[in-house]
PDB file of C-alpha atoms and ligand atoms in Angstrom:
ATOM      1  CA  MET T 144     110.178 163.949 122.820  1.00  0.00           C
ATOM      2  CA  ARG T 145     107.867 161.076 122.213  1.00  0.00           C
ATOM      3  CA  LYS T 146     109.306 157.541 121.354  1.00  0.00           C
ATOM      4  CA  GLN T 147     108.628 155.677 118.366  1.00  0.00           C
ATOM      5  CA  ILE T 148     107.698 152.065 119.455  1.00  0.00           C
ATOM      6  CA  VAL T 149     106.949 148.397 118.179  1.00  0.00           C
ATOM      7  CA  ALA T 150     105.416 146.481 120.311  1.00  0.00           C
ATOM      8  CA  GLY T 151     104.917 142.564 119.507  1.00  0.00           C
ATOM      9  CA  ASN T 152     101.572 140.992 121.575  1.00  0.00           C
ATOM     10  CA  TRP T 153     102.486 137.501 121.483  1.00  0.00           C
ATOM     11  CA  LYS T 154      98.968 136.577 122.968  1.00  0.00           C
ATOM     12  CA  MET T 155      98.290 133.125 123.779  1.00  0.00           C
ATOM     13  CA  ASN T 156     101.024 131.488 121.268  1.00  0.00           C
ATOM     14  CA  ASN T 157     103.941 130.502 121.369  1.00  0.00           C
ATOM     15  CA  ASP T 158     105.506 127.782 124.465  1.00  0.00           C
ATOM     16  CA  LEU T 159     108.793 128.311 126.486  1.00  0.00           C
ATOM     17  CA  LYS T 160     110.859 126.877 123.165  1.00  0.00           C
ATOM     18  CA  ALA T 161     109.099 128.581 120.520  1.00  0.00           C
ATOM     19  CA  SER T 162     109.192 131.860 122.504  1.00  0.00           C
ATOM     20  CA  LYS T 163     113.199 131.601 123.301  1.00  0.00           C
ATOM     21  CA  PHE T 164     113.269 130.723 119.298  1.00  0.00           C
ATOM     22  CA  LEU T 165     111.374 133.890 118.265  1.00  0.00           C
ATOM     23  CA  VAL T 166     112.997 136.400 120.616  1.00  0.00           C
ATOM     24  CA  LYS T 167     116.444 134.869 119.514  1.00  0.00           C
ATOM     25  CA  GLN T 168     115.299 135.172 116.057  1.00  0.00           C
ATOM     26  CA  ILE T 169     114.480 138.730 116.293  1.00  0.00           C
ATOM     27  CA  ILE T 170     117.329 139.759 118.435  1.00  0.00           C
ATOM     28  CA  LYS T 171     119.640 138.752 115.674  1.00  0.00           C
ATOM     29  CA  LYS T 172     117.916 140.521 112.846  1.00  0.00           C
ATOM     30  CA  LEU T 173     117.906 143.214 114.513  1.00  0.00           C
ATOM     31  CA  LYS T 174     121.765 143.148 114.826  1.00  0.00           C
ATOM     32  CA  ASN T 175     122.658 145.502 112.051  1.00  0.00           C
ATOM     33  CA  ASN T 176     120.042 147.936 113.182  1.00  0.00           C
ATOM     34  CA  SER T 177     120.770 151.176 114.967  1.00  0.00           C
ATOM     35  CA  LEU T 178     117.066 151.296 115.774  1.00  0.00           C
ATOM     36  CA  LYS T 179     117.420 154.651 116.033  1.00  0.00           C
ATOM     37  CA  ASN T 180     114.658 156.441 118.555  1.00  0.00           C
ATOM     38  CA  THR T 181     112.470 153.471 118.270  1.00  0.00           C
ATOM     39  CA  ARG T 182     111.898 151.153 121.310  1.00  0.00           C
ATOM     40  CA  VAL T 183     110.865 147.504 119.852  1.00  0.00           C
ATOM     41  CA  ILE T 184     108.783 145.664 122.891  1.00  0.00           C
ATOM     42  CA  VAL T 185     107.827 141.620 122.983  1.00  0.00           C
ATOM     43  CA  ALA T 186     105.207 140.671 124.851  1.00  0.00           C
ATOM     44  CA  PRO T 187     105.132 136.936 125.176  1.00  0.00           C
ATOM     45  CA  THR T 188     102.954 134.116 127.370  1.00  0.00           C
ATOM     46  CA  PHE T 189     103.330 134.429 131.669  1.00  0.00           C
ATOM     47  CA  VAL T 190     105.079 131.076 131.403  1.00  0.00           C
ATOM     48  CA  SER T 191     107.581 132.584 129.216  1.00  0.00           C
ATOM     49  CA  LEU T 192     108.276 136.007 130.678  1.00  0.00           C
ATOM     50  CA  GLU T 193     111.487 134.758 132.930  1.00  0.00           C
ATOM     51  CA  LYS T 194     113.318 133.318 130.067  1.00  0.00           C
ATOM     52  CA  VAL T 195     112.607 135.779 127.366  1.00  0.00           C
ATOM     53  CA  ALA T 196     113.256 138.521 130.278  1.00  0.00           C
ATOM     54  CA  LYS T 197     117.039 137.209 130.663  1.00  0.00           C
ATOM     55  CA  LYS T 198     117.441 136.401 126.844  1.00  0.00           C
ATOM     56  CA  VAL T 199     116.784 140.590 125.904  1.00  0.00           C
ATOM     57  CA  LYS T 200     118.802 141.666 129.245  1.00  0.00           C
ATOM     58  CA  LYS T 201     121.836 143.012 127.040  1.00  0.00           C
ATOM     59  CA  THR T 202     119.794 143.903 123.858  1.00  0.00           C
ATOM     60  CA  LYS T 203     117.609 147.005 123.205  1.00  0.00           C
ATOM     61  CA  VAL T 204     114.561 144.406 123.060  1.00  0.00           C
ATOM     62  CA  GLU T 205     112.469 144.707 125.944  1.00  0.00           C
ATOM     63  CA  VAL T 206     109.918 142.489 127.966  1.00  0.00           C
ATOM     64  CA  ALA T 207     106.153 143.125 128.953  1.00  0.00           C
ATOM     65  CA  ALA T 208     103.387 141.184 130.329  1.00  0.00           C
ATOM     66  CA  GLN T 209     100.479 140.765 128.909  1.00  0.00           C
ATOM     67  CA  ASN T 210      98.103 141.434 131.642  1.00  0.00           C
ATOM     68  CA  MET T 211      98.358 141.342 135.672  1.00  0.00           C
ATOM     69  CA  HIS T 212      96.237 141.404 138.746  1.00  0.00           C
ATOM     70  CA  GLN T 213      95.783 144.611 140.379  1.00  0.00           C
ATOM     71  CA  VAL T 214      96.294 143.321 144.169  1.00  0.00           C
ATOM     72  CA  LYS T 215      99.561 142.237 145.300  1.00  0.00           C
ATOM     73  CA  LYS T 216      99.004 138.699 146.628  1.00  0.00           C
ATOM     74  CA  GLY T 217      96.276 136.679 148.076  1.00  0.00           C
ATOM     75  CA  ALA T 218      93.331 134.026 147.191  1.00  0.00           C
ATOM     76  CA  PHE T 219      92.948 134.770 143.609  1.00  0.00           C
ATOM     77  CA  THR T 220      93.691 131.686 141.815  1.00  0.00           C
ATOM     78  CA  GLY T 221      95.283 131.966 138.183  1.00  0.00           C
ATOM     79  CA  GLU T 222      96.447 135.720 138.344  1.00  0.00           C
ATOM     80  CA  ILE T 223      99.739 137.055 138.919  1.00  0.00           C
ATOM     81  CA  SER T 224     100.282 140.625 140.214  1.00  0.00           C
ATOM     82  CA  ALA T 225     102.944 143.324 139.359  1.00  0.00           C
ATOM     83  CA  GLU T 226     105.472 142.100 142.475  1.00  0.00           C
ATOM     84  CA  MET T 227     105.532 138.917 140.701  1.00  0.00           C
ATOM     85  CA  LEU T 228     106.132 140.648 137.215  1.00  0.00           C
ATOM     86  CA  LYS T 229     108.759 142.617 138.735  1.00  0.00           C
ATOM     87  CA  SER T 230     110.394 139.833 140.538  1.00  0.00           C
ATOM     88  CA  VAL T 231     110.940 138.119 137.048  1.00  0.00           C
ATOM     89  CA  GLY T 232     112.630 141.461 135.704  1.00  0.00           C
ATOM     90  CA  VAL T 233     109.397 142.457 134.025  1.00  0.00           C
ATOM     91  CA  ASN T 234     108.536 145.851 133.998  1.00  0.00           C
ATOM     92  CA  ILE T 235     106.229 146.930 131.334  1.00  0.00           C
ATOM     93  CA  VAL T 236     102.541 145.247 131.424  1.00  0.00           C
ATOM     94  CA  ILE T 237      99.571 145.878 128.611  1.00  0.00           C
ATOM     95  CA  LEU T 238      96.327 146.716 130.177  1.00  0.00           C
ATOM     96  CA  GLY T 239      93.077 147.118 128.661  1.00  0.00           C
ATOM     97  CA  HIS T 240      93.225 144.692 125.530  1.00  0.00           C
ATOM     98  CA  SER T 241      90.084 144.376 123.909  1.00  0.00           C
ATOM     99  CA  GLU T 242      89.973 140.779 124.484  1.00  0.00           C
ATOM    100  CA  ARG T 243      90.827 141.217 128.599  1.00  0.00           C
ATOM    101  CA  ARG T 244      87.777 143.633 128.017  1.00  0.00           C
ATOM    102  CA  GLU T 245      85.453 141.265 126.210  1.00  0.00           C
ATOM    103  CA  TYR T 246      86.268 137.889 127.255  1.00  0.00           C
ATOM    104  CA  PHE T 247      87.969 138.418 130.745  1.00  0.00           C
ATOM    105  CA  CYS T 248      85.263 140.902 131.748  1.00  0.00           C
ATOM    106  CA  GLU T 249      87.770 143.675 132.286  1.00  0.00           C
ATOM    107  CA  THR T 250      85.862 146.964 132.932  1.00  0.00           C
ATOM    108  CA  ASP T 251      87.204 150.409 132.898  1.00  0.00           C
ATOM    109  CA  ALA T 252      86.768 150.384 137.236  1.00  0.00           C
ATOM    110  CA  ILE T 253      89.149 147.467 137.291  1.00  0.00           C
ATOM    111  CA  LEU T 254      91.468 148.719 134.697  1.00  0.00           C
ATOM    112  CA  ALA T 255      91.798 151.909 136.479  1.00  0.00           C
ATOM    113  CA  GLN T 256      92.682 149.775 139.489  1.00  0.00           C
ATOM    114  CA  LYS T 257      95.178 147.794 137.481  1.00  0.00           C
ATOM    115  CA  VAL T 258      96.862 150.927 136.378  1.00  0.00           C
ATOM    116  CA  ASP T 259      97.308 152.493 139.952  1.00  0.00           C
ATOM    117  CA  ALA T 260      99.093 149.091 141.230  1.00  0.00           C
ATOM    118  CA  ALA T 261     101.449 148.823 137.993  1.00  0.00           C
ATOM    119  CA  LEU T 262     102.721 152.692 138.737  1.00  0.00           C
ATOM    120  CA  LYS T 263     103.013 151.706 142.564  1.00  0.00           C
ATOM    121  CA  ASN T 264     105.351 149.029 141.359  1.00  0.00           C
ATOM    122  CA  ASN T 265     106.721 151.510 139.007  1.00  0.00           C
ATOM    123  CA  MET T 266     106.146 149.794 135.937  1.00  0.00           C
ATOM    124  CA  GLU T 267     105.517 151.326 132.588  1.00  0.00           C
ATOM    125  CA  ILE T 268     101.730 150.674 130.951  1.00  0.00           C
ATOM    126  CA  ILE T 269     100.533 150.066 127.310  1.00  0.00           C
ATOM    127  CA  PHE T 270      97.283 150.998 128.053  1.00  0.00           C
ATOM    128  CA  CYS T 271      95.080 149.547 125.120  1.00  0.00           C
ATOM    129  CA  PHE T 272      91.141 151.241 124.240  1.00  0.00           C
ATOM    130  CA  GLY T 273      88.946 151.243 121.116  1.00  0.00           C
ATOM    131  CA  GLU T 274      85.625 151.287 119.516  1.00  0.00           C
ATOM    132  CA  VAL T 275      83.890 148.021 118.432  1.00  0.00           C
ATOM    133  CA  LEU T 276      82.430 148.088 114.798  1.00  0.00           C
ATOM    134  CA  GLU T 277      78.729 149.244 115.934  1.00  0.00           C
ATOM    135  CA  ASP T 278      79.907 152.393 117.564  1.00  0.00           C
ATOM    136  CA  ARG T 279      82.346 153.002 114.435  1.00  0.00           C
ATOM    137  CA  LYS T 280      79.190 152.709 112.400  1.00  0.00           C
ATOM    138  CA  SER T 281      77.097 155.280 114.746  1.00  0.00           C
ATOM    139  CA  GLU T 282      80.155 157.254 114.452  1.00  0.00           C
ATOM    140  CA  ASN T 283      80.337 156.617 118.472  1.00  0.00           C
ATOM    141  CA  GLN T 284      83.936 155.989 118.409  1.00  0.00           C
ATOM    142  CA  PHE T 285      85.026 159.101 119.946  1.00  0.00           C
ATOM    143  CA  ASN T 286      82.750 159.071 122.761  1.00  0.00           C
ATOM    144  CA  ILE T 287      83.875 155.368 123.415  1.00  0.00           C
ATOM    145  CA  VAL T 288      87.445 156.553 123.289  1.00  0.00           C
ATOM    146  CA  GLU T 289      86.919 159.321 125.547  1.00  0.00           C
ATOM    147  CA  SER T 290      84.824 157.362 128.193  1.00  0.00           C
ATOM    148  CA  GLN T 291      87.620 154.671 128.429  1.00  0.00           C
ATOM    149  CA  LEU T 292      90.480 156.953 128.454  1.00  0.00           C
ATOM    150  CA  LYS T 293      88.858 158.965 131.420  1.00  0.00           C
ATOM    151  CA  ASN T 294      87.210 156.011 133.290  1.00  0.00           C
ATOM    152  CA  GLY T 295      90.722 154.181 133.301  1.00  0.00           C
ATOM    153  CA  LEU T 296      93.170 156.837 133.055  1.00  0.00           C
ATOM    154  CA  PHE T 297      92.152 160.183 134.200  1.00  0.00           C
ATOM    155  CA  HIS T 298      92.398 160.028 137.361  1.00  0.00           C
ATOM    156  CA  LEU T 299      96.118 159.912 137.421  1.00  0.00           C
ATOM    157  CA  GLU T 300      98.861 162.551 138.539  1.00  0.00           C
ATOM    158  CA  ALA T 301     100.428 164.194 135.471  1.00  0.00           C
ATOM    159  CA  SER T 302     103.387 162.941 136.717  1.00  0.00           C
ATOM    160  CA  ALA T 303     102.242 159.213 136.476  1.00  0.00           C
ATOM    161  CA  TRP T 304     101.712 160.021 132.636  1.00  0.00           C
ATOM    162  CA  GLU T 305     105.825 159.125 131.960  1.00  0.00           C
ATOM    163  CA  ASN T 306     104.723 155.449 132.446  1.00  0.00           C
ATOM    164  CA  ILE T 307     102.112 155.384 130.026  1.00  0.00           C
ATOM    165  CA  ILE T 308     102.393 154.566 126.573  1.00  0.00           C
ATOM    166  CA  LEU T 309      98.596 154.622 124.618  1.00  0.00           C
ATOM    167  CA  ALA T 310      97.811 152.082 122.270  1.00  0.00           C
ATOM    168  CA  TYR T 311      94.749 152.875 120.079  1.00  0.00           C
ATOM    169  CA  GLU T 312      92.905 149.445 118.805  1.00  0.00           C
ATOM    170  CA  PRO T 313      89.975 149.721 116.613  1.00  0.00           C
ATOM    171  CA  VAL T 314      88.574 146.286 117.962  1.00  0.00           C
ATOM    172  CA  TRP T 315      86.925 145.869 114.241  1.00  0.00           C
ATOM    173  CA  ALA T 316      90.697 146.034 112.824  1.00  0.00           C
ATOM    174  CA  ILE T 317      91.840 143.133 115.619  1.00  0.00           C
ATOM    175  CA  GLY T 318      92.645 140.224 113.832  1.00  0.00           C
ATOM    176  CA  THR T 319      90.067 140.522 110.993  1.00  0.00           C
ATOM    177  CA  GLY T 320      92.639 141.806 108.465  1.00  0.00           C
ATOM    178  CA  GLU T 321      90.451 145.242 108.051  1.00  0.00           C
ATOM    179  CA  THR T 322      93.126 148.017 109.113  1.00  0.00           C
ATOM    180  CA  ALA T 323      91.865 151.222 109.897  1.00  0.00           C
ATOM    181  CA  SER T 324      92.917 153.607 107.382  1.00  0.00           C
ATOM    182  CA  PRO T 325      96.046 155.787 107.921  1.00  0.00           C
ATOM    183  CA  GLU T 326      93.913 158.740 107.654  1.00  0.00           C
ATOM    184  CA  GLN T 327      91.060 157.204 110.656  1.00  0.00           C
ATOM    185  CA  ALA T 328      94.248 156.508 112.733  1.00  0.00           C
ATOM    186  CA  GLN T 329      95.288 159.997 112.439  1.00  0.00           C
ATOM    187  CA  GLU T 330      92.183 161.283 113.071  1.00  0.00           C
ATOM    188  CA  MET T 331      91.644 159.428 116.430  1.00  0.00           C
ATOM    189  CA  HIS T 332      95.093 159.986 117.722  1.00  0.00           C
ATOM    190  CA  ALA T 333      94.879 163.514 117.189  1.00  0.00           C
ATOM    191  CA  PHE T 334      91.565 163.432 119.057  1.00  0.00           C
ATOM    192  CA  ILE T 335      93.345 161.868 121.694  1.00  0.00           C
ATOM    193  CA  ARG T 336      95.794 164.226 122.368  1.00  0.00           C
ATOM    194  CA  LYS T 337      93.530 167.028 122.301  1.00  0.00           C
ATOM    195  CA  ILE T 338      91.841 165.382 124.989  1.00  0.00           C
ATOM    196  CA  ILE T 339      94.875 164.469 127.149  1.00  0.00           C
ATOM    197  CA  SER T 340      95.839 168.814 126.429  1.00  0.00           C
ATOM    198  CA  ASN T 341      92.123 169.718 127.668  1.00  0.00           C
ATOM    199  CA  LYS T 342      92.702 167.594 130.831  1.00  0.00           C
ATOM    200  CA  TYR T 343      96.187 167.998 131.754  1.00  0.00           C
ATOM    201  CA  ASN T 344      98.670 170.063 129.458  1.00  0.00           C
ATOM    202  CA  ARG T 345     100.114 170.314 125.511  1.00  0.00           C
ATOM    203  CA  GLU T 346     103.250 169.284 127.289  1.00  0.00           C
ATOM    204  CA  ILE T 347     101.671 165.468 128.476  1.00  0.00           C
ATOM    205  CA  ALA T 348      99.555 165.451 124.936  1.00  0.00           C
ATOM    206  CA  GLU T 349     102.919 165.946 122.799  1.00  0.00           C
ATOM    207  CA  ASN T 350     104.976 163.455 124.835  1.00  0.00           C
ATOM    208  CA  VAL T 351     102.607 160.504 125.429  1.00  0.00           C
ATOM    209  CA  SER T 352     103.359 157.699 122.581  1.00  0.00           C
ATOM    210  CA  ILE T 353      99.974 156.520 121.125  1.00  0.00           C
ATOM    211  CA  LEU T 354     100.177 153.126 118.970  1.00  0.00           C
ATOM    212  CA  TYR T 355      98.551 152.331 116.687  1.00  0.00           C
ATOM    213  CA  GLY T 356      96.914 148.484 116.367  1.00  0.00           C
ATOM    214  CA  GLY T 357      94.493 146.159 114.339  1.00  0.00           C
ATOM    215  CA  SER T 358      96.274 144.099 111.275  1.00  0.00           C
ATOM    216  CA  VAL T 359      99.212 146.083 111.213  1.00  0.00           C
ATOM    217  CA  LYS T 360     101.928 144.487 108.829  1.00  0.00           C
ATOM    218  CA  PRO T 361     104.803 145.183 106.869  1.00  0.00           C
ATOM    219  CA  ALA T 362     102.944 145.776 103.798  1.00  0.00           C
ATOM    220  CA  ASN T 363     100.702 148.791 105.164  1.00  0.00           C
ATOM    221  CA  ALA T 364     103.290 149.807 108.241  1.00  0.00           C
ATOM    222  CA  LYS T 365     104.873 152.176 106.323  1.00  0.00           C
ATOM    223  CA  GLU T 366     102.105 154.577 105.833  1.00  0.00           C
ATOM    224  CA  ILE T 367     100.389 154.454 108.855  1.00  0.00           C
ATOM    225  CA  PHE T 368     103.320 154.966 110.965  1.00  0.00           C
ATOM    226  CA  SER T 369     104.507 157.960 108.947  1.00  0.00           C
ATOM    227  CA  LYS T 370     100.939 159.805 110.294  1.00  0.00           C
ATOM    228  CA  GLU T 371     102.177 162.579 112.288  1.00  0.00           C
ATOM    229  CA  ASP T 372     100.038 161.398 115.710  1.00  0.00           C
ATOM    230  CA  VAL T 373     101.027 157.887 115.192  1.00  0.00           C
ATOM    231  CA  ASP T 374     104.337 156.870 117.042  1.00  0.00           C
ATOM    232  CA  GLY T 375     104.569 153.182 116.118  1.00  0.00           C
ATOM    233  CA  GLY T 376     102.007 150.159 116.675  1.00  0.00           C
ATOM    234  CA  LEU T 377     101.124 147.168 118.977  1.00  0.00           C
ATOM    235  CA  ILE T 378     101.314 144.528 116.580  1.00  0.00           C
ATOM    236  CA  GLY T 379      99.518 140.807 116.843  1.00  0.00           C
ATOM    237  CA  ALA T 380      99.459 138.031 114.540  1.00  0.00           C
ATOM    238  CA  ALA T 381     102.633 139.848 112.214  1.00  0.00           C
ATOM    239  CA  ALA T 382     104.709 139.938 115.751  1.00  0.00           C
ATOM    240  CA  LEU T 383     104.911 136.076 115.538  1.00  0.00           C
ATOM    241  CA  ASP T 384     107.488 136.289 112.604  1.00  0.00           C
ATOM    242  CA  ALA T 385     110.602 137.586 113.312  1.00  0.00           C
ATOM    243  CA  ASP T 386     110.924 138.728 109.532  1.00  0.00           C
ATOM    244  CA  ASN T 387     107.850 140.128 109.313  1.00  0.00           C
ATOM    245  CA  PHE T 388     107.991 141.782 113.097  1.00  0.00           C
ATOM    246  CA  VAL T 389     112.111 143.362 112.188  1.00  0.00           C
ATOM    247  CA  ALA T 390     110.695 144.469 109.266  1.00  0.00           C
ATOM    248  CA  LEU T 391     107.844 146.391 110.932  1.00  0.00           C
ATOM    249  CA  VAL T 392     110.676 147.986 113.087  1.00  0.00           C
ATOM    250  CA  LYS T 393     112.449 149.223 110.080  1.00  0.00           C
ATOM    251  CA  SER T 394     109.350 150.939 108.628  1.00  0.00           C
ATOM    252  CA  PHE T 395     109.658 154.328 110.068  1.00  0.00           C
TER     253      PHE T 395
HETATM  254  P1  13P R  13      96.626 141.815 114.889  1.00  0.00           P
HETATM  255  O1  13P R  13      97.715 142.759 114.235  1.00  0.00           O
HETATM  256  O2  13P R  13      96.593 140.399 114.942  1.00  0.00           O
HETATM  257  O3  13P R  13      95.379 142.299 114.242  1.00  0.00           O
HETATM  258  O4  13P R  13      96.002 141.900 116.614  1.00  0.00           O
HETATM  259  C1  13P R  13      95.916 143.363 116.911  1.00  0.00           C
HETATM  260  C2  13P R  13      96.203 143.312 118.579  1.00  0.00           C
HETATM  261  O5  13P R  13      95.248 142.755 119.419  1.00  0.00           O
HETATM  262  C3  13P R  13      97.587 143.905 119.251  1.00  0.00           C
HETATM  263  O6  13P R  13      97.623 143.766 120.469  1.00  0.00           O
END
């Protein structure tokens, strides 16, 4: 059965001290919550990963990296490999975030290589994708999403899908305060399951968790998360405040 997931993408926020403080607050505030079927993931910057990974070790909170390089090691100044992430206790990585695609020129082809490198290291992947505003306006969103999934993930063997979490993040809803309506999210998530079912099978399509991301906050989470094919959220701004983040975890 697929899991509900609330993941906080801290982006380039919080130095080491602030990261340790935030994760401590989240752990404390979640203590009395049974979490039911919900996984809770936080993704700090690289400099805080090791310390945050240590802090969450005996808790139900998990830690993810925001990016990684596709090659194991070598002359790639400023980059970090899957092997390096594993060495500090990180087993989950976010790949394909629209900010990586837009500002750091990450193409579908590069992302497919990153996906392979992460899987080779038995890492779980939160794979992000989503259309920009012009595509939504011209009703091209389904083609865009389909091609991002095909190019980034559809080369995988069926068994690899156990390690994939999907995050549909329409770019026009990220950091804008404009959320996709619960109906728009549901429509896209159902479409995603349909194309996965066509390519692989119904079981894989039903078992993969599909998160929605883009201006999710406590005020709108309940309605979005209640949709049949929405299994949780990838949260930016609201994940930087422990009260808001924990409220989101409790929104199911
Ligand atoms: P916001 O929640 O700030 O819109 O960011 C969403 C996001 O990009 C999560 O990866």
